[in-house]
Short mmCIF file of C-alpha atoms and ligand atoms in Angstrom, two decimals:
data_model
loop_
_atom_site.label_atom_id
_atom_site.label_comp_id
_atom_site.label_asym_id
_atom_site.label_seq_id
_atom_site.Cartn_x
_atom_site.Cartn_y
_atom_site.Cartn_z
CA UNK A 287 -23.41 -38.34 -5.50
CA UNK A 288 -20.69 -37.45 -2.95
CA UNK A 289 -21.32 -38.00 0.75
CA UNK A 290 -19.46 -35.93 3.21
CA UNK A 291 -19.56 -36.92 6.81
CA UNK A 292 -18.57 -33.52 8.12
CA UNK A 293 -17.13 -30.33 6.83
CA UNK A 294 -14.57 -28.82 9.17
CA UNK A 295 -12.34 -26.92 6.77
CA UNK A 296 -10.82 -26.65 3.34
CA UNK A 297 -7.93 -28.67 4.87
CA UNK A 298 -10.05 -31.79 4.88
CA UNK A 299 -11.15 -31.57 1.18
CA UNK A 300 -9.34 -32.55 -1.91
CA UNK A 301 -9.55 -30.86 -5.28
CA UNK A 302 -12.15 -33.29 -6.66
CA UNK A 303 -14.40 -32.74 -3.61
CA UNK A 304 -14.15 -29.01 -4.03
CA UNK A 305 -14.96 -29.23 -7.73
CA UNK A 306 -17.88 -31.50 -6.95
CA UNK A 307 -19.32 -28.92 -4.47
CA UNK A 308 -18.66 -26.04 -6.91
CA UNK A 309 -20.48 -28.02 -9.68
CA UNK A 310 -23.39 -28.82 -7.53
CA UNK A 311 -23.55 -25.30 -6.18
CA UNK A 312 -23.53 -23.88 -9.75
CA UNK A 313 -26.38 -26.08 -10.61
CA UNK A 314 -28.36 -24.95 -7.57
CA UNK A 315 -27.93 -21.13 -8.21
CA UNK A 316 -31.08 -21.36 -10.41
CA UNK A 317 -33.34 -22.63 -7.49
CA UNK A 318 -33.13 -19.19 -5.89
CA UNK A 319 -34.04 -17.46 -9.13
CA UNK A 320 -37.23 -19.35 -9.87
CA UNK A 321 -40.61 -17.85 -8.98
CA UNK A 322 -41.21 -20.86 -6.62
CA UNK A 323 -37.94 -21.17 -4.70
CA UNK A 324 -38.29 -24.78 -3.53
CA UNK A 325 -36.82 -28.25 -4.29
CA UNK A 326 -37.60 -31.44 -2.48
CA UNK A 327 -34.00 -32.78 -2.12
CA UNK A 328 -33.80 -32.47 1.74
CA UNK A 329 -37.38 -33.30 2.59
CA UNK A 330 -37.40 -35.07 5.91
CA UNK A 331 -34.02 -33.75 7.03
CA UNK A 332 -33.47 -31.56 10.07
CA UNK A 333 -30.82 -28.94 10.28
CA UNK A 334 -29.78 -27.06 13.47
CA UNK A 335 -27.87 -23.71 13.06
CA UNK A 336 -25.97 -23.27 16.34
CA UNK A 337 -24.30 -19.88 16.32
CA UNK A 338 -22.16 -18.57 19.25
CA UNK A 339 -20.87 -15.64 17.28
CA UNK A 340 -22.75 -12.94 15.45
CA UNK A 341 -23.68 -13.64 11.75
CA UNK A 342 -25.98 -12.20 9.11
CA UNK A 343 -24.80 -13.76 5.79
CA UNK A 344 -23.73 -17.25 6.95
CA UNK A 345 -26.60 -18.04 9.32
CA UNK A 346 -29.25 -16.64 7.03
CA UNK A 347 -27.87 -18.37 3.93
CA UNK A 348 -27.60 -21.71 5.71
CA UNK A 349 -31.25 -21.27 6.77
CA UNK A 350 -32.46 -20.28 3.36
CA UNK A 351 -30.41 -23.01 1.74
CA UNK A 352 -32.04 -25.65 3.99
CA UNK A 353 -35.51 -24.25 3.52
CA UNK A 354 -35.16 -23.95 -0.29
CA UNK A 355 -34.32 -27.69 -0.25
CA UNK A 356 -37.34 -28.44 1.95
CA UNK A 357 -35.36 -29.31 5.16
CA UNK A 358 -36.68 -28.29 8.62
CA UNK A 359 -34.30 -25.70 9.88
CA UNK A 360 -33.92 -24.52 13.51
CA UNK A 361 -31.80 -21.51 14.59
CA UNK A 362 -30.14 -21.24 17.95
CA UNK A 363 -28.01 -18.37 18.89
CA UNK A 364 -25.90 -18.26 22.07
CA UNK A 365 -27.62 -15.24 23.40
CA UNK A 366 -30.87 -17.07 23.60
CA UNK A 367 -29.59 -20.59 24.45
CA UNK A 368 -28.96 -22.25 27.73
CA UNK A 369 -25.23 -21.38 27.48
CA UNK A 370 -26.37 -18.13 28.98
CA UNK A 371 -27.47 -20.18 32.03
CA UNK A 372 -24.04 -21.82 32.24
CA UNK A 373 -24.45 -24.86 30.07
CA UNK A 374 -21.22 -26.07 28.56
CA UNK A 375 -20.73 -26.33 24.76
CA UNK A 376 -20.50 -30.13 24.99
CA UNK A 377 -23.84 -30.33 26.99
CA UNK A 378 -25.49 -28.01 24.46
CA UNK A 379 -24.20 -30.10 21.60
CA UNK A 380 -25.27 -33.44 23.12
CA UNK A 381 -28.68 -32.10 23.97
CA UNK A 382 -29.20 -30.91 20.42
CA UNK A 383 -27.74 -34.08 19.03
CA UNK A 384 -30.26 -36.08 21.19
CA UNK A 385 -33.06 -34.46 19.14
CA UNK A 386 -31.58 -36.36 16.13
CA UNK A 387 -30.88 -33.52 13.58
CA UNK A 388 -29.09 -34.62 10.43
CA UNK A 389 -26.86 -31.63 10.36
CA UNK A 390 -25.53 -29.26 12.98
CA UNK A 391 -24.11 -25.95 11.62
CA UNK A 392 -21.73 -24.47 14.17
CA UNK A 393 -20.05 -21.12 14.54
CA UNK A 394 -17.86 -20.53 17.48
CA UNK A 395 -15.03 -18.32 18.55
CA UNK A 396 -12.74 -21.23 19.48
CA UNK A 397 -10.72 -22.85 16.71
CA UNK A 398 -11.35 -26.60 16.42
CA UNK A 399 -14.93 -26.49 18.02
CA UNK A 400 -16.50 -28.63 15.25
CA UNK A 401 -13.88 -31.36 15.40
CA UNK A 402 -14.20 -31.48 19.24
CA UNK A 403 -17.97 -31.74 18.98
CA UNK A 404 -17.83 -34.42 16.33
CA UNK A 405 -15.87 -36.75 18.76
CA UNK A 406 -18.91 -36.81 21.05
CA UNK A 407 -21.89 -36.45 18.68
CA UNK A 408 -22.35 -39.70 16.83
CA UNK A 409 -24.73 -39.69 13.91
CA UNK A 410 -24.90 -35.96 13.41
CA UNK A 411 -22.98 -34.30 10.59
CA UNK A 412 -21.20 -31.12 11.61
CA UNK A 413 -20.44 -28.18 9.34
CA UNK A 414 -18.04 -25.47 10.25
CA UNK A 415 -19.66 -22.00 9.76
CA UNK A 416 -16.45 -20.28 11.09
CA UNK A 417 -14.34 -21.29 14.07
CA UNK A 418 -12.27 -18.52 15.66
CA UNK A 419 -9.43 -17.59 13.29
CA UNK A 420 -9.09 -21.12 11.99
CA UNK A 421 -11.35 -21.88 9.02
CA UNK A 422 -14.47 -20.77 7.15
CA UNK A 423 -14.78 -23.42 4.32
CA UNK A 424 -18.19 -22.43 2.93
CA UNK A 425 -17.00 -18.88 2.41
CA UNK A 426 -14.16 -20.06 0.25
CA UNK A 427 -16.39 -22.24 -1.75
CA UNK A 428 -18.70 -19.32 -2.15
CA UNK A 429 -15.76 -17.28 -3.35
CA UNK A 430 -14.58 -19.87 -5.86
CA UNK A 431 -18.12 -20.14 -7.27
CA UNK A 432 -18.21 -16.43 -7.67
CA UNK A 433 -14.82 -16.40 -9.41
CA UNK A 434 -15.86 -19.31 -11.59
CA UNK A 435 -18.94 -17.41 -12.61
CA UNK A 436 -16.78 -14.32 -13.41
CA UNK A 437 -14.46 -16.32 -15.67
CA UNK A 438 -12.46 -18.65 -13.44
CA UNK A 439 -9.90 -18.70 -10.53
CA UNK A 440 -7.11 -20.89 -12.14
CA UNK A 441 -3.88 -19.08 -12.41
CA UNK A 442 -5.45 -15.92 -11.09
CA UNK A 443 -3.78 -13.64 -8.48
CA UNK A 444 -5.95 -12.90 -5.51
CA UNK A 445 -4.57 -10.07 -3.37
CA UNK A 446 -5.93 -10.48 0.10
CA UNK A 447 -5.71 -7.25 2.13
CA UNK A 448 -6.17 -6.52 5.79
CA UNK A 449 -6.32 -8.41 9.02
CA UNK A 450 -4.87 -11.74 7.82
CA UNK A 451 -3.79 -12.72 11.40
CA UNK A 452 -7.29 -13.16 12.72
CA UNK A 453 -9.09 -14.02 9.58
CA UNK A 454 -10.40 -17.58 9.09
CA UNK A 455 -11.31 -16.50 5.51
CA UNK A 456 -7.71 -15.63 4.73
CA UNK A 457 -6.46 -18.77 6.20
CA UNK A 458 -8.93 -20.98 4.25
CA UNK A 459 -8.04 -19.19 1.02
CA UNK A 460 -4.31 -19.86 1.61
CA UNK A 461 -5.15 -23.54 1.89
CA UNK A 462 -7.41 -23.51 -1.15
CA UNK A 463 -5.03 -21.63 -3.33
CA UNK A 464 -2.52 -24.40 -3.63
CA UNK A 465 -5.12 -27.06 -4.16
CA UNK A 466 -7.14 -25.15 -6.74
CA UNK A 467 -4.28 -23.46 -8.67
CA UNK A 468 -4.60 -19.76 -7.88
CA UNK A 469 -2.07 -17.44 -6.28
CA UNK A 470 -2.53 -15.53 -3.07
CA UNK A 471 -0.69 -12.22 -2.42
CA UNK A 472 -1.10 -11.02 1.17
CA UNK A 473 -1.07 -7.39 2.04
CA UNK A 474 -1.08 -6.24 5.70
CA UNK A 475 0.87 -4.38 8.34
CA UNK A 476 3.35 -6.67 10.20
CA UNK A 477 1.02 -6.58 13.29
CA UNK A 478 -1.82 -8.12 11.27
CA UNK A 479 0.04 -11.09 9.70
CA UNK A 480 0.05 -14.49 11.30
CA UNK A 481 3.24 -15.97 12.87
CA UNK A 482 5.16 -18.14 10.45
CA UNK A 483 3.18 -16.84 7.47
CA UNK A 484 6.11 -17.67 5.21
CA UNK A 485 5.12 -21.29 5.32
CA UNK A 486 2.23 -20.73 3.02
CA UNK A 487 4.77 -19.84 0.19
CA UNK A 488 2.84 -16.87 -0.96
CA UNK A 489 3.92 -13.25 -1.88
CA UNK A 490 3.67 -11.03 1.26
CA UNK A 491 3.73 -7.23 1.17
CA UNK A 492 3.22 -4.39 3.52
CA UNK A 493 2.70 -1.94 0.74
CA UNK A 494 -0.74 -2.04 -0.74
CA UNK A 495 0.06 0.21 -3.71
CA UNK A 496 3.03 -1.90 -4.70
CA UNK A 497 1.06 -5.15 -4.51
CA UNK A 498 -1.88 -3.90 -6.84
CA UNK A 499 -0.33 -4.37 -10.30
CA UNK A 500 -0.91 -7.87 -11.58
CA UNK A 501 -3.80 -8.53 -9.19
CA UNK A 502 -6.96 -10.12 -10.67
CA UNK A 503 -8.91 -9.73 -7.43
CA UNK A 504 -8.55 -7.36 -4.57
CA UNK A 505 -10.11 -9.23 -1.64
CA UNK A 506 -10.61 -6.97 1.29
CA UNK A 507 -10.85 -8.24 4.88
CA UNK A 508 -12.48 -6.57 7.85
CA UNK A 509 -10.23 -5.89 10.85
CA UNK A 510 -11.42 -8.52 13.37
CA UNK A 511 -11.84 -6.23 16.35
CA UNK A 512 -13.48 -8.93 18.27
CA UNK A 513 -10.25 -10.94 18.09
CA UNK A 514 -7.68 -8.22 18.65
CA UNK A 515 -6.05 -8.64 22.01
CA UNK A 516 -4.43 -5.16 22.10
CA UNK A 517 -5.22 -1.87 20.57
CA UNK A 518 -1.90 -1.12 18.86
CA UNK A 519 -2.21 -3.24 15.77
CA UNK A 520 -2.46 0.00 13.77
CA UNK A 521 -2.27 3.61 14.78
CA UNK A 522 -5.81 4.81 13.90
CA UNK A 523 -8.78 3.94 11.61
CA UNK A 524 -7.80 6.98 9.38
CA UNK A 525 -4.32 5.83 9.04
CA UNK A 526 -5.37 2.22 8.41
CA UNK A 527 -7.70 3.35 5.66
CA UNK A 528 -4.96 5.46 4.07
CA UNK A 529 -2.45 2.66 3.97
CA UNK A 530 -4.72 -0.42 3.56
CA UNK A 531 -8.15 0.82 2.47
CA UNK A 532 -9.32 0.20 -1.06
CA UNK A 533 -10.25 3.55 -2.53
CA UNK A 534 -11.03 4.75 -6.19
CA UNK A 535 -7.45 5.64 -6.88
CA UNK A 536 -6.25 2.11 -5.99
CA UNK A 537 -9.06 0.49 -7.89
CA UNK A 538 -8.15 2.55 -10.97
CA UNK A 539 -4.51 1.48 -10.57
CA UNK A 540 -5.71 -2.16 -10.49
CA UNK A 541 -7.23 -1.80 -13.99
CA UNK A 542 -10.64 -2.35 -15.42
CA UNK A 543 -10.77 -6.13 -15.22
CA UNK A 544 -9.78 -6.37 -11.55
CA UNK A 545 -12.57 -7.59 -9.28
CA UNK A 546 -13.38 -6.47 -5.78
CA UNK A 547 -14.51 -9.01 -3.28
CA UNK A 548 -15.27 -9.01 0.44
CA UNK A 549 -16.76 -11.64 2.65
CA UNK A 550 -18.74 -9.21 4.64
CA UNK A 551 -19.60 -7.52 6.95
CA UNK A 552 -17.88 -4.50 5.38
CA UNK A 553 -16.81 -1.50 7.38
CA UNK A 554 -17.22 1.15 4.83
CA UNK A 555 -14.55 3.90 5.21
CA UNK A 556 -12.15 1.40 6.90
CA UNK A 557 -10.93 -1.37 4.64
CA UNK A 558 -13.07 -0.30 1.74
CA UNK A 559 -14.38 3.05 0.49
CA UNK A 560 -18.13 3.28 0.06
CA UNK A 561 -18.01 4.08 -3.74
CA UNK A 562 -15.65 1.14 -4.36
CA UNK A 563 -18.03 -1.24 -2.55
CA UNK A 564 -20.82 -0.04 -4.77
CA UNK A 565 -18.83 0.02 -7.98
CA UNK A 566 -19.22 -2.16 -11.07
CA UNK A 567 -16.01 -4.03 -10.14
CA UNK A 568 -17.51 -5.26 -6.85
CA UNK A 569 -18.70 -8.90 -6.74
CA UNK A 570 -19.85 -8.64 -3.09
CA UNK A 571 -23.46 -9.21 -3.55
CA UNK A 572 -22.77 -11.99 -6.07
CA UNK A 573 -20.75 -13.58 -3.26
CA UNK A 574 -23.85 -13.43 -1.01
CA UNK A 575 -26.15 -14.97 -3.71
CA UNK A 576 -23.64 -17.81 -4.41
CA UNK A 577 -23.30 -18.36 -0.66
CA UNK A 578 -26.88 -19.72 -0.63
CA UNK A 579 -26.23 -22.08 -3.61
CA UNK A 580 -22.94 -23.37 -2.00
CA UNK A 581 -24.67 -24.00 1.28
CA UNK A 582 -27.38 -25.91 -0.47
CA UNK A 583 -24.64 -27.98 -2.09
CA UNK A 584 -22.84 -28.57 1.23
CA UNK A 585 -26.01 -29.51 3.02
CA UNK A 586 -26.89 -31.95 0.22
CA UNK A 587 -23.53 -33.53 0.33
CA UNK A 588 -23.75 -33.91 4.19
CA UNK A 589 -27.23 -35.56 4.03
CA UNK A 590 -26.06 -37.95 1.34
CA UNK A 591 -28.03 -39.59 -1.35
CA UNK A 592 -30.98 -40.75 0.68
CA UNK A 593 -33.16 -37.83 -0.38
CA UNK A 594 -36.34 -37.39 1.74
CA UNK A 595 -36.38 -40.97 2.87
CA UNK A 596 -33.51 -41.15 5.23
N1 LIG B 838 -17.95 -13.12 7.82
C1 LIG B 838 -16.60 -13.53 7.80
C2 LIG B 838 -16.23 -14.41 9.00
O1 LIG B 838 -17.23 -14.78 9.74
C3 LIG B 838 -15.57 -12.34 7.77
C4 LIG B 838 -15.76 -11.39 8.94
O2 LIG B 838 -16.47 -11.58 9.86
O3 LIG B 838 -15.08 -10.36 8.76
O4 LIG B 838 -15.15 -14.79 9.27
#
């Protein structure tokens, strides 16, 4: 049984830990397919979801994951919390930690929020559910589990297309690729690539059509409008879709075996055409299903091997 103290990012995990979480996640997929979707693993554990940014998939899947493993789960969103009354992040964190949860699941727009909180909140495990454009580790574990279920990720070419500059998902994939043995190809306009992107040592292209041959996965990213500081990253939605949107023609050029993935939320008609999102090549809803299993695995690893007694 592996015990994790916190989960801040892929950068803090080694290959063995990732494989452990994937194995555990894989074994937990079945819990959500049973008529009675409940296991006793986290009985007596308390999990607080503290979300300062919007979320559908991540927040709900952490909640369902905790509940399916019999933990008590409490959800707090910034819009209904005392941060609206001027309370600082640290005061909110310390207040919640004083109620002695085992795990605090945190999403925040500022990179490094989880590490920061962990320095002050002793005895509470913290898991990063997305911090600014820094990291989103449980999304990447989810994607790896989805790829594993679809035949594996090793030596595969994953072409990540879109707003790489502001995407924590893109960044976490770049970190995971070297560790786990798959290749990442980045496709984006210059304005949506991070500074010093060359240091990741991956292929970079501004031409989506040229990057399609040889791709095993086309991984589409949403333009993170909430993080854009200007409105000149691309000329218009129509032109963006034409240059960087995944449409039927591009999917056909990728070939039959190429999978389509997206971390959600999708903006249909922007980074992905609606018929492609609903096509047989898409693994987008599988990603959602596996997200529950992976979050079960992560919560179990954070709570350690004490089962319901601790
Ligand atoms: N859901 C992912 C995230 O929180 C991707 C996105 O929002 O576009 O980073």
